[in-house]
Coordinates of C-alpha atoms in Angstrom, one line a residue:
M3 CA -36.3 80.3 22.9
D4 CA -38.9 82.3 24.9
E5 CA -37.7 80.7 28.1
E6 CA -35.8 82.1 31.0
Y7 CA -32.1 81.5 31.7
D8 CA -29.6 82.0 34.4
V9 CA -27.1 83.2 32.0
I10 CA -27.0 83.8 28.1
V11 CA -23.3 83.3 26.5
L12 CA -22.8 85.2 23.2
G13 CA -20.0 84.0 21.0
T14 CA -18.3 80.7 20.7
G15 CA -14.8 81.8 21.3
L16 CA -12.7 79.7 23.4
K17 CA -13.3 81.8 26.7
E18 CA -16.9 82.0 26.4
C19 CA -17.2 78.1 25.7
I20 CA -14.9 77.3 28.8
L21 CA -17.3 79.5 31.1
S22 CA -20.3 78.0 29.3
G23 CA -19.2 74.8 30.2
L24 CA -18.2 75.4 33.9
L25 CA -21.3 77.6 34.3
S26 CA -23.2 74.4 32.9
V27 CA -21.7 71.9 35.1
D28 CA -22.6 74.2 38.0
G29 CA -26.0 73.7 37.6
L30 CA -27.0 77.0 35.7
K31 CA -29.3 77.1 32.9
V32 CA -27.4 77.9 30.1
L33 CA -28.3 79.4 26.5
H34 CA -25.2 79.9 24.2
M35 CA -25.7 81.9 21.0
D36 CA -23.3 83.0 17.9
K37 CA -23.8 85.5 15.2
N38 CA -21.6 83.1 13.0
D39 CA -22.3 80.1 11.4
Y40 CA -19.3 78.4 13.1
Y41 CA -17.6 77.7 16.3
G42 CA -14.8 79.9 17.9
G43 CA -15.4 83.6 17.1
E44 CA -12.1 85.2 17.1
S45 CA -10.5 82.0 18.2
C46 CA -11.6 80.1 14.9
S47 CA -9.9 77.2 12.9
L48 CA -10.0 77.7 9.3
N49 CA -9.5 75.1 6.2
L50 CA -7.4 76.5 3.3
N51 CA -10.5 77.5 1.3
Q52 CA -11.9 79.9 4.5
L53 CA -8.4 81.3 4.9
W54 CA -8.2 82.5 1.2
R55 CA -11.4 83.9 1.3
R56 CA -10.8 85.8 4.4
F57 CA -7.4 87.2 3.1
R58 CA -7.3 86.8 -0.7
G59 CA -11.5 87.3 -1.6
N60 CA -12.5 85.0 -4.5
D61 CA -9.0 83.9 -5.4
Q62 CA -8.3 80.1 -5.3
P63 CA -5.5 78.6 -3.2
T64 CA -2.8 76.9 -5.4
E65 CA -2.8 72.9 -6.0
Q66 CA 0.6 72.8 -4.8
L67 CA -0.7 73.6 -1.3
G68 CA -2.8 70.3 -0.9
A69 CA -6.4 69.6 0.1
S70 CA -7.9 72.1 1.8
R71 CA -9.9 69.7 4.6
E72 CA -6.1 68.9 5.6
Y73 CA -5.7 72.2 6.9
N74 CA -6.7 73.6 10.5
V75 CA -5.2 77.2 10.9
D76 CA -5.9 78.5 14.2
M77 CA -6.6 82.3 14.2
I78 CA -5.5 82.8 17.8
P79 CA -2.4 80.2 17.9
K80 CA -1.6 79.6 21.5
F81 CA 0.2 76.3 23.2
M82 CA -0.7 75.0 26.4
M83 CA 1.5 74.9 29.6
A84 CA 1.9 71.2 29.8
N85 CA 0.8 71.4 33.9
G86 CA -0.8 74.8 33.3
T87 CA -4.2 76.4 34.1
L88 CA -5.8 75.5 31.1
V89 CA -4.8 71.8 31.4
R90 CA -6.0 72.1 35.0
V91 CA -9.4 73.7 33.9
L92 CA -10.0 70.5 30.9
I93 CA -9.2 68.1 33.7
H94 CA -11.6 69.6 36.1
A95 CA -14.6 69.7 33.7
N96 CA -13.7 66.3 32.4
V97 CA -13.2 67.2 28.7
T98 CA -10.0 65.6 28.0
K99 CA -12.1 62.6 26.8
Y100 CA -13.0 64.7 23.8
L101 CA -9.5 65.8 22.8
N102 CA -6.3 64.3 22.2
F103 CA -3.0 66.0 22.9
K104 CA 0.5 65.9 21.2
A105 CA 3.6 67.8 23.0
V106 CA 5.2 70.3 20.9
D107 CA 8.9 69.6 20.1
G108 CA 10.8 72.7 21.2
S109 CA 11.0 76.0 23.0
F110 CA 13.3 78.4 21.7
V111 CA 14.6 82.0 22.6
Y112 CA 16.1 85.0 20.1
N113 CA 19.0 86.4 21.0
K114 CA 21.7 88.7 19.4
G115 CA 20.3 87.3 15.8
K116 CA 20.5 83.7 16.5
I117 CA 17.8 81.0 17.9
Y118 CA 18.7 79.1 20.7
K119 CA 16.9 76.3 22.9
V120 CA 15.8 77.5 26.3
P121 CA 17.9 75.9 29.3
A122 CA 15.0 75.4 32.0
S123 CA 17.1 73.5 34.7
D124 CA 20.6 73.6 36.5
V125 CA 21.6 70.8 34.5
E126 CA 20.4 72.8 30.9
A127 CA 22.1 75.6 32.4
L128 CA 25.4 74.2 32.4
K129 CA 25.4 73.0 28.8
S130 CA 23.9 76.3 27.0
P131 CA 25.8 78.2 24.7
L132 CA 23.5 81.4 25.8
M133 CA 26.0 82.0 28.6
G134 CA 29.7 81.8 29.2
L135 CA 31.3 79.8 32.0
F136 CA 31.2 82.3 35.0
E137 CA 27.5 82.9 34.1
K138 CA 26.6 79.1 34.0
R139 CA 27.5 78.6 37.5
R140 CA 25.6 81.9 38.6
A141 CA 22.5 80.7 36.3
R142 CA 23.0 77.1 37.8
K143 CA 22.6 78.4 41.3
F144 CA 19.7 80.5 40.8
F145 CA 17.6 77.5 38.9
I146 CA 18.4 75.4 42.2
F147 CA 17.0 77.8 44.1
V148 CA 14.0 78.2 42.1
Q149 CA 13.6 74.3 41.7
E150 CA 13.8 73.9 45.4
F151 CA 11.7 76.8 46.4
E152 CA 8.6 75.8 48.3
E153 CA 6.0 78.9 49.1
S154 CA 5.2 77.2 52.4
N155 CA 8.6 75.9 53.4
P156 CA 10.4 79.1 54.8
K157 CA 13.9 76.8 54.9
T158 CA 14.0 77.0 51.4
H159 CA 13.5 80.9 51.1
E160 CA 17.1 81.4 51.8
G161 CA 15.9 84.4 54.1
M162 CA 13.8 86.1 51.5
N163 CA 10.4 87.4 51.6
L164 CA 9.6 87.1 47.7
D165 CA 6.0 88.5 48.4
T166 CA 8.1 91.9 49.2
I167 CA 11.2 92.0 47.4
T168 CA 11.2 92.6 43.7
A169 CA 12.0 90.3 40.8
R170 CA 14.8 92.6 40.2
E171 CA 16.1 92.3 43.8
L172 CA 16.0 88.6 43.8
I173 CA 17.9 88.6 40.1
A174 CA 20.6 91.2 41.5
K175 CA 21.6 88.6 44.5
Y176 CA 22.5 86.0 41.9
E177 CA 24.4 88.8 39.6
L178 CA 23.0 87.7 36.6
E179 CA 23.7 89.6 33.4
D180 CA 21.1 91.1 31.1
D181 CA 20.9 88.7 28.3
T182 CA 20.6 85.7 31.0
I183 CA 17.7 87.7 32.9
D184 CA 16.1 88.2 29.5
F185 CA 15.8 84.7 28.5
I186 CA 15.0 83.8 32.0
G187 CA 11.9 86.6 32.2
H188 CA 10.6 86.2 28.9
A189 CA 11.4 82.9 27.5
L190 CA 10.8 80.6 31.2
A191 CA 8.8 82.9 33.3
L192 CA 7.0 84.2 30.2
H193 CA 6.5 88.0 30.9
S194 CA 5.6 89.6 27.5
N195 CA 7.6 93.0 28.6
D196 CA 10.3 94.2 31.3
G197 CA 7.4 95.3 33.7
Y198 CA 7.8 92.3 36.0
L199 CA 11.1 93.2 37.1
D200 CA 9.6 96.1 39.4
Q201 CA 6.9 93.5 40.6
P202 CA 7.0 90.9 43.7
A203 CA 9.4 87.9 43.1
M204 CA 6.8 85.6 44.2
D205 CA 4.9 85.6 40.7
F206 CA 8.1 85.6 38.6
V207 CA 9.4 82.4 40.7
K208 CA 6.1 80.7 40.2
R209 CA 6.2 81.0 36.4
M210 CA 9.8 79.7 36.7
K211 CA 8.4 76.7 38.4
L212 CA 5.6 76.1 35.8
Y213 CA 7.9 76.1 33.3
A214 CA 10.1 73.5 34.5
E215 CA 7.4 71.5 36.1
S216 CA 5.7 71.1 32.6
L217 CA 8.8 70.5 31.0
A218 CA 9.5 67.3 33.2
R219 CA 5.9 66.4 32.6
F220 CA 6.0 64.6 29.3
Q221 CA 9.9 64.7 29.1
A222 CA 9.5 66.3 25.6
G223 CA 11.8 69.1 24.2
S224 CA 9.1 71.9 25.4
P225 CA 7.0 72.1 28.5
Y226 CA 4.1 72.9 26.0
I227 CA 1.0 70.7 24.5
Y228 CA -1.2 71.3 21.5
P229 CA -4.2 69.7 20.6
L230 CA -4.4 67.2 17.4
Y231 CA -6.3 69.2 15.0
G232 CA -5.6 72.4 16.7
L233 CA -7.4 74.7 18.7
G234 CA -10.8 74.4 16.9
E235 CA -11.4 71.3 19.1
L236 CA -11.4 73.3 22.2
P237 CA -14.5 75.0 22.0
Q238 CA -16.5 72.0 20.6
A239 CA -15.4 70.1 23.7
F240 CA -16.6 72.7 26.0
A241 CA -19.7 72.7 23.9
R242 CA -20.3 69.2 24.3
L243 CA -20.2 69.5 27.8
S244 CA -22.3 72.3 28.3
A245 CA -25.1 70.1 26.2
V246 CA -24.2 67.1 28.3
Y247 CA -25.5 69.2 31.5
G248 CA -28.4 70.8 29.6
G249 CA -27.0 73.8 28.0
T250 CA -28.3 74.9 24.7
Y251 CA -26.4 76.0 21.7
M252 CA -27.8 78.1 18.7
L253 CA -25.3 79.0 15.8
N254 CA -25.9 81.6 13.0
K255 CA -28.4 83.8 15.3
P256 CA -27.8 87.5 13.8
Q257 CA -27.8 90.8 15.3
C258 CA -28.0 89.3 18.9
K259 CA -29.5 92.5 20.7
V260 CA -28.7 92.3 24.6
E261 CA -31.7 94.1 26.3
F262 CA -31.8 96.3 29.2
G263 CA -34.3 97.1 32.1
A264 CA -35.0 100.5 33.7
D265 CA -32.4 99.9 36.2
G266 CA -29.6 99.3 33.7
K267 CA -29.6 95.7 34.6
V268 CA -29.6 93.0 31.6
I269 CA -32.9 91.3 31.3
G270 CA -32.5 89.3 27.9
V271 CA -31.2 88.6 24.7
T272 CA -33.1 89.4 21.4
S273 CA -32.7 87.5 18.0
E274 CA -34.8 87.2 14.9
G275 CA -37.8 88.8 16.8
E276 CA -37.8 86.7 20.0
T277 CA -36.3 87.5 23.1
A278 CA -34.7 85.1 25.7
K279 CA -34.9 86.3 29.2
C280 CA -31.9 85.8 31.5
K281 CA -30.5 87.3 34.6
K282 CA -26.6 87.6 33.3
V283 CA -25.0 87.8 29.7
V284 CA -21.5 86.6 29.6
C285 CA -19.7 87.8 25.7
D286 CA -16.9 89.0 23.9
P287 CA -16.3 92.1 23.2
T288 CA -18.1 92.5 19.7
Y289 CA -21.7 91.9 21.2
L290 CA -21.4 95.0 23.6
P291 CA -19.0 97.4 21.5
D292 CA -20.3 100.3 23.9
K293 CA -19.0 98.4 27.4
V294 CA -15.5 98.0 25.8
H295 CA -12.7 100.7 25.0
K296 CA -9.5 99.9 22.8
V297 CA -6.6 99.6 24.6
G298 CA -4.1 98.2 21.4
K299 CA -3.5 95.9 18.3
V300 CA -2.1 92.7 17.7
A301 CA 0.0 92.4 14.1
R302 CA 0.4 88.9 12.7
A303 CA 1.9 87.1 10.0
I304 CA 0.3 83.7 9.0
C305 CA 2.8 81.7 6.9
I306 CA 2.7 78.4 5.3
M307 CA 5.9 76.6 4.6
S308 CA 7.2 73.6 3.7
H309 CA 10.1 72.9 6.4
P310 CA 10.2 73.6 9.7
I311 CA 11.5 76.8 11.5
P312 CA 15.6 77.0 11.0
D313 CA 17.9 76.4 13.8
T314 CA 15.1 74.6 15.8
N315 CA 16.4 71.0 15.4
E316 CA 14.3 70.3 12.8
S317 CA 11.2 71.0 15.3
H318 CA 7.6 70.0 13.7
S319 CA 6.1 72.2 16.4
A320 CA 8.1 75.3 18.3
Q321 CA 7.6 78.5 19.9
V322 CA 10.4 80.9 19.7
I323 CA 10.0 84.0 21.8
L324 CA 12.0 87.2 20.8
P325 CA 12.3 89.2 23.8
Q326 CA 11.6 93.3 23.5
K327 CA 15.2 94.1 24.2
Q328 CA 16.6 92.1 21.4
L329 CA 14.5 93.9 18.9
G330 CA 14.2 97.4 20.9
R331 CA 10.5 97.0 21.1
K332 CA 8.1 98.0 24.4
S333 CA 6.9 94.0 24.4
D334 CA 7.8 90.7 23.0
M335 CA 7.5 89.1 19.4
Y336 CA 6.5 85.3 19.3
L337 CA 7.1 82.3 16.6
F338 CA 4.7 79.8 16.6
C339 CA 5.2 76.7 14.6
C340 CA 2.9 73.7 13.8
S341 CA 2.7 71.2 11.1
Y342 CA 1.0 68.2 9.7
A343 CA 2.4 66.2 13.0
H344 CA -0.4 67.8 14.9
N345 CA -2.6 67.2 12.0
V346 CA -3.2 71.0 11.1
A347 CA -1.8 70.7 7.4
P348 CA -1.0 68.2 4.8
K349 CA 1.8 66.1 5.0
G350 CA 5.4 68.1 4.4
K351 CA 3.7 71.5 5.3
Y352 CA 4.1 73.8 8.3
I353 CA 1.7 76.8 9.7
A354 CA 3.7 79.6 11.3
F355 CA 2.3 82.5 12.9
V356 CA 4.6 85.7 14.0
T357 CA 2.7 87.7 16.2
A358 CA 3.3 91.2 18.2
E359 CA 1.4 94.0 19.9
A360 CA 1.5 96.3 17.2
E361 CA 3.7 99.3 17.9
T362 CA 3.0 100.8 14.2
D363 CA 0.5 100.7 11.3
N364 CA 2.9 98.8 9.2
P365 CA 2.4 94.8 10.2
E366 CA 5.0 93.7 7.2
V367 CA 7.8 96.0 8.6
E368 CA 7.1 95.7 12.2
L369 CA 7.1 91.8 12.1
K370 CA 9.9 91.5 9.5
P371 CA 12.5 90.4 12.4
G372 CA 10.5 87.3 13.0
V373 CA 9.2 86.7 9.6
D374 CA 13.2 87.0 8.3
L375 CA 13.9 83.7 11.1
L376 CA 11.4 81.7 8.8
G377 CA 13.0 80.9 5.6
P378 CA 11.5 80.3 2.4
I379 CA 7.8 80.7 2.5
D380 CA 5.0 79.3 0.1
E381 CA 2.5 82.1 1.3
I382 CA 1.7 84.7 3.8
F383 CA -1.0 86.5 5.1
Y384 CA -0.5 90.0 7.2
E385 CA -3.4 90.8 9.6
T386 CA -3.9 93.2 12.2
Y387 CA -7.0 93.4 15.2
D388 CA -8.0 95.5 17.5
T389 CA -7.7 94.6 21.3
F390 CA -10.6 95.7 23.7
L391 CA -11.1 95.7 27.7
P392 CA -14.6 95.8 29.3
T393 CA -15.2 99.5 30.9
N394 CA -18.6 98.3 32.5
D395 CA -19.6 97.8 36.2
N396 CA -20.5 93.8 36.5
D397 CA -22.7 94.7 39.2
A398 CA -24.5 97.6 37.7
D399 CA -25.4 95.8 34.4
N400 CA -24.7 92.0 35.1
C401 CA -22.9 91.9 31.9
Y402 CA -19.3 90.2 32.0
I403 CA -17.3 90.9 29.0
S404 CA -14.3 88.9 28.2
K405 CA -10.8 90.8 27.0
S406 CA -9.5 90.2 23.5
Y407 CA -7.1 87.8 22.8
D408 CA -3.4 89.0 23.4
A409 CA 0.0 88.5 21.2
T410 CA 1.6 85.5 23.3
T411 CA 1.6 82.2 21.8
H412 CA 0.7 80.3 25.4
F413 CA -2.5 79.9 27.0
E414 CA -1.5 81.3 30.6
S415 CA -2.8 85.0 30.3
T416 CA -6.2 84.1 28.4
V417 CA -7.3 81.4 31.0
T418 CA -6.4 84.1 34.1
D419 CA -9.2 86.5 32.3
V420 CA -11.4 83.1 31.9
L421 CA -11.2 82.4 35.7
A422 CA -11.6 86.1 37.0
M423 CA -14.7 86.1 35.1
Y424 CA -16.1 83.0 36.6
T425 CA -15.3 84.3 40.2
K426 CA -17.2 87.6 39.4
I427 CA -20.3 85.6 37.8
T428 CA -20.5 83.1 40.5
G429 CA -18.6 84.5 43.6
K430 CA -16.7 81.3 43.8
V431 CA -13.1 80.2 43.2
L432 CA -12.7 77.3 41.0
D433 CA -11.0 74.6 42.8
L434 CA -8.2 73.4 40.2
S435 CA -6.5 71.0 42.6
V436 CA -6.8 68.4 40.2
D437 CA -5.0 64.9 39.5
L438 CA -2.7 66.1 36.5
S439 CA -1.7 62.7 36.2
S440 CA -5.4 61.7 34.5
A441 CA -4.5 64.1 31.8
S442 CA -1.6 62.2 30.6
A443 CA -3.6 59.4 28.8
G444 CA -4.6 62.3 26.6
A445 CA -1.4 63.2 25.5
E446 CA 1.1 61.6 23.3
E447 CA 4.7 62.4 22.9

């Protein structure tokens, strides 16, 4: 281990593994270490016995739940946009050959106590029971504007500058009702609270376009895809990529201590009495706790069920977004469901998550509106985890720390953090103008 590296990466969470892979492909000499004896860090995937150990101590799971090894329960469950940034990163890095994806069956939104399919196009808007007749026409007009909008073609802008007008002002032009704005902003544009309404409209419109393009990609019931066997496959795919380009992996390295020189810059990492020298360190917040501050917490319920989420058209995999306004909250709540169809549970079993940015200290009460939508549950586990943001100056110490994973059940915010870190570390912007058709091979409907 007594060698010098360009970068030492600490933790094998998804963000760290993506960065390790990308930096290795760039020709940097990378050492990747984890204090745990398994891949994934916070974003690991557990079998049934591991899940029980984590939440129930020495108790044993009941036999009715099936074989432990047939469970792959993701601790940070997130779907991928079929046309989204993470898919572009996977193709850019050529790791799609290590993975198999399957389309997610359904995308839904909660409104006034019921679950509805998210309408994503002008045609779907006309059919949706979410809106009355006149509202459908107004929504259809708005959807057509978004579908035809091209940033580089002023003719499609209808005389508006989306960099200067806010999302609220754009929506006002189409006279949409509050409930319509609610599902468009939260279930299509995937904003987690209403703050976006007073931001420039360009990002809002681009997010809606991404949803529609992703939906069109595999002609499935949702814009999302998910790996067979769960997200635990992703860190391992990037680990393999890093290894192909000469990166070195070491699991089960206790007490990884980051060492600093007299000038405050990182000089290496010590574990078990040996020090590996390096110019830069990339890590998750648990490795440098004095360089991060707590910004909140996420509450989640993990459920094992024997049926799909009710009112989701028997979807074997689905996302349901509960917009903040519908529950009187400050941010959205998310339902995530996956099953044996994605090889994450034995036949006939479903894994459902309810997640939200915690606003109280009582997850059981706070998550009840989401849990109540799931129907009968075989087993349920509650957990709250703290979320952290880095506070350090990258230039002063050469340490690059990822943000904690948020409550969203899709990957867009996670990958934004990865790409920002990549640019800070390398000074380059990752070119993601890739041919997306090459990813289709890795996905089934």
